[in-house]
Amino acid sequence: MRFLLLSILFLLLKADDSFITKYEYAKMLYKNPRGIGCYKCHGKYGEGKIIAKYKEKNKIKYIKAPDIRNISFKKFYKKLNSQKIKTVMPSYFLTRDEIEALYYYLKKVNKK
Ligand code: HEC
C-alpha cells in the first residue's frame, strides 16, 4: 500500500514536471538557481541594478550588478562557470544545461 502511494505520488510529480515549459523552467532557475536568485542583483529582466551604496572619503560609491541582457553566451558561460572568489557575485554550481536555460530566459524575456 505504501509503495503504491509512493508510486502514485511519484507519477504525479513527474506529470507535474512535464507541464512546465522550457521558458517556465528557465524563469524558475533565474529566480532560484540553488543560491541567491539572479534577479536580486541583476533585476527581473537582467537589466542590472545598483545593489549597494556606500561612502568612501565622503564620496558616494555604488556597487552595480551589470546588465546581462546582451552579452555573448561565451562570456555568460565563463562567468557562471568560474569559481573565482573575491567577486561580489556569488559562485554557483550549475550544469551547462542550466546555464543555457538561464541564457535562454534572458533572451526570451527581453524579446517583448
Ligand atoms: C549578490 C549579487 C549577484 C547575484 C545574486 C548574481 N550576480 Fe551576476 N554579477 C554581480 C556583480 C556585482 C557582477 C559584476 C562584478 C563581479 O563579477 O562580481 C556580476 C556579473 C555577472 C556576469 C558577467 C557580466 C559581464 O558583463 O561580464 C554575468 C553573466 C552574471 N553576473 C550572471 C548572473 C546570473 C545568471 C546569476 C544567477 C545565477 C547572477 N549573475 C547572480 C552580482 C550578482
Tab-separated table of C-alpha atoms and ligand atoms in Angstrom:
chain	number	residue	atom	x	y	z
A	1	MET	CA	0.000	0.000	0.000
A	2	ARG	CA	2.732	2.367	0.985
A	3	PHE	CA	4.643	1.525	-2.146
A	4	LEU	CA	1.573	2.172	-4.237
A	5	LEU	CA	1.065	5.572	-2.649
A	6	LEU	CA	4.652	6.471	-3.256
A	7	SER	CA	4.362	5.367	-6.856
A	8	ILE	CA	1.298	7.487	-7.378
A	9	LEU	CA	2.979	10.446	-5.779
A	10	PHE	CA	5.984	9.939	-7.971
A	11	LEU	CA	3.847	9.792	-11.082
A	12	LEU	CA	2.002	12.934	-10.073
A	13	LEU	CA	5.229	14.770	-9.508
A	14	LYS	CA	6.572	13.550	-12.786
A	15	ALA	CA	3.443	14.536	-14.619
A	16	ASP	CA	3.685	17.916	-12.998
A	17	ASP	CA	7.195	18.231	-14.272
A	18	SER	CA	6.233	17.833	-17.863
A	19	PHE	CA	3.660	20.602	-17.526
A	20	ILE	CA	6.212	23.289	-17.205
A	21	THR	CA	7.596	24.691	-20.393
A	22	LYS	CA	11.213	25.344	-21.107
A	23	TYR	CA	10.535	29.021	-20.506
A	24	GLU	CA	8.918	28.429	-17.133
A	25	TYR	CA	11.763	26.197	-16.099
A	26	ALA	CA	14.308	28.802	-17.167
A	27	LYS	CA	12.436	31.551	-15.348
A	28	MET	CA	12.323	29.462	-12.204
A	29	LEU	CA	16.028	28.871	-12.430
A	30	TYR	CA	16.705	32.574	-12.813
A	31	LYS	CA	14.751	33.152	-9.610
A	32	ASN	CA	16.164	30.255	-7.701
A	33	PRO	CA	19.436	28.876	-9.073
A	34	ARG	CA	20.343	26.922	-5.880
A	35	GLY	CA	21.651	30.068	-4.341
A	36	ILE	CA	20.707	33.733	-4.384
A	37	GLY	CA	18.352	34.465	-7.248
A	38	CYS	CA	19.976	36.263	-10.179
A	39	TYR	CA	17.121	38.760	-10.239
A	40	LYS	CA	18.011	40.051	-6.794
A	41	CYS	CA	21.096	41.679	-8.218
A	42	HIS	CA	20.636	41.788	-11.971
A	43	GLY	CA	16.987	42.756	-11.916
A	44	LYS	CA	13.927	40.954	-13.193
A	45	TYR	CA	14.998	41.109	-16.832
A	46	GLY	CA	18.752	41.109	-16.403
A	47	GLU	CA	18.877	44.859	-16.889
A	48	GLY	CA	21.246	45.286	-13.963
A	49	LYS	CA	20.896	47.478	-10.929
A	50	ILE	CA	22.655	49.138	-8.054
A	51	ILE	CA	22.962	46.653	-5.249
A	52	ALA	CA	24.814	48.714	-2.683
A	53	LYS	CA	25.709	52.255	-1.915
A	54	TYR	CA	28.427	53.346	0.447
A	55	LYS	CA	30.525	56.324	1.327
A	56	GLU	CA	34.242	56.436	0.938
A	57	LYS	CA	36.221	59.572	1.657
A	58	ASN	CA	32.998	61.497	1.567
A	59	LYS	CA	32.139	60.276	-1.882
A	60	ILE	CA	29.181	58.099	-2.588
A	61	LYS	CA	30.155	54.871	-4.304
A	62	TYR	CA	27.999	52.224	-5.873
A	63	ILE	CA	28.244	48.528	-6.407
A	64	LYS	CA	26.339	47.665	-9.509
A	65	ALA	CA	25.335	44.331	-10.950
A	66	PRO	CA	25.842	44.743	-14.700
A	67	ASP	CA	23.293	44.484	-17.470
A	68	ILE	CA	23.430	40.877	-18.682
A	69	ARG	CA	20.885	41.091	-21.473
A	70	ASN	CA	23.243	41.477	-24.363
A	71	ILE	CA	26.342	39.522	-23.644
A	72	SER	CA	27.619	36.584	-25.649
A	73	PHE	CA	26.899	33.065	-24.468
A	74	LYS	CA	30.625	32.510	-24.202
A	75	LYS	CA	31.039	35.321	-21.726
A	76	PHE	CA	27.902	34.314	-19.849
A	77	TYR	CA	29.048	30.722	-19.557
A	78	LYS	CA	32.527	31.693	-18.491
A	79	LYS	CA	31.272	33.884	-15.688
A	80	LEU	CA	28.845	31.301	-14.359
A	81	ASN	CA	31.322	28.517	-14.584
A	82	SER	CA	34.080	30.291	-12.763
A	83	GLN	CA	34.637	29.672	-9.092
A	84	LYS	CA	36.795	32.707	-8.609
A	85	ILE	CA	36.424	34.140	-5.180
A	86	LYS	CA	36.707	37.813	-4.373
A	87	THR	CA	33.950	38.934	-6.652
A	88	VAL	CA	30.709	40.427	-5.450
A	89	MET	CA	28.708	37.886	-7.333
A	90	PRO	CA	28.469	34.515	-5.588
A	91	SER	CA	29.712	31.300	-7.196
A	92	TYR	CA	27.156	28.877	-8.488
A	93	PHE	CA	27.457	25.233	-9.290
A	94	LEU	CA	25.337	24.999	-12.368
A	95	THR	CA	25.419	22.489	-15.183
A	96	ARG	CA	25.862	23.569	-18.777
A	97	ASP	CA	22.170	22.857	-19.402
A	98	GLU	CA	21.214	25.144	-16.557
A	99	ILE	CA	23.463	27.919	-17.789
A	100	GLU	CA	21.941	27.526	-21.244
A	101	ALA	CA	18.461	27.763	-19.723
A	102	LEU	CA	19.376	30.981	-17.916
A	103	TYR	CA	20.735	32.457	-21.117
A	104	TYR	CA	17.602	31.370	-22.953
A	105	TYR	CA	15.428	33.058	-20.314
A	106	LEU	CA	17.196	36.382	-20.674
A	107	LYS	CA	16.912	36.259	-24.476
A	108	LYS	CA	13.271	35.302	-24.359
A	109	VAL	CA	12.116	37.718	-21.663
A	110	ASN	CA	13.770	40.656	-23.380
A	111	LYS	CA	12.306	39.956	-26.804
A	112	LYS	CA	8.954	41.512	-25.998
B	1	HEC	C1	24.859	39.239	-4.982
B	1	HEC	C2	24.526	39.825	-6.273
B	1	HEC	C3	24.563	38.960	-7.531
B	1	HEC	C4	23.861	37.795	-7.776
B	1	HEC	C5	22.909	37.079	-6.860
B	1	HEC	C6	24.195	37.400	-9.146
B	1	HEC	N1	25.070	38.294	-9.691
B	1	HEC	FE1	25.889	38.224	-11.557
B	1	HEC	N2	27.088	39.775	-11.112
B	1	HEC	C7	27.029	40.546	-9.956
B	1	HEC	C8	28.073	41.577	-9.989
B	1	HEC	C9	28.330	42.622	-8.919
B	1	HEC	C10	28.779	41.377	-11.207
B	1	HEC	C11	29.989	42.160	-11.725
B	1	HEC	C12	31.197	42.026	-10.845
B	1	HEC	C13	31.514	40.608	-10.472
B	1	HEC	O1	31.902	39.817	-11.345
B	1	HEC	O2	31.339	40.273	-9.313
B	1	HEC	C14	28.123	40.244	-11.892
B	1	HEC	C15	28.487	39.756	-13.136
B	1	HEC	C16	27.747	38.835	-13.868
B	1	HEC	C17	28.035	38.443	-15.234
B	1	HEC	C18	29.161	38.985	-16.103
B	1	HEC	C19	28.669	40.180	-16.858
B	1	HEC	C20	29.715	40.790	-17.726
B	1	HEC	O3	29.373	41.696	-18.479
B	1	HEC	O4	30.873	40.368	-17.654
B	1	HEC	C21	27.084	37.528	-15.601
B	1	HEC	C22	26.927	36.829	-16.931
B	1	HEC	C23	26.210	37.345	-14.460
B	1	HEC	N3	26.641	38.143	-13.418
B	1	HEC	C24	25.109	36.487	-14.440
B	1	HEC	C25	24.433	36.124	-13.279
B	1	HEC	C26	23.433	35.078	-13.198
B	1	HEC	C27	22.895	34.277	-14.379
B	1	HEC	C28	23.084	34.964	-11.890
B	1	HEC	C29	22.177	33.921	-11.246
B	1	HEC	C30	22.602	32.526	-11.424
B	1	HEC	C31	23.803	36.013	-11.153
B	1	HEC	N4	24.612	36.678	-12.026
B	1	HEC	C32	23.671	36.275	-9.789
B	1	HEC	C33	26.152	40.364	-8.911
B	1	HEC	C34	25.329	39.260	-8.739
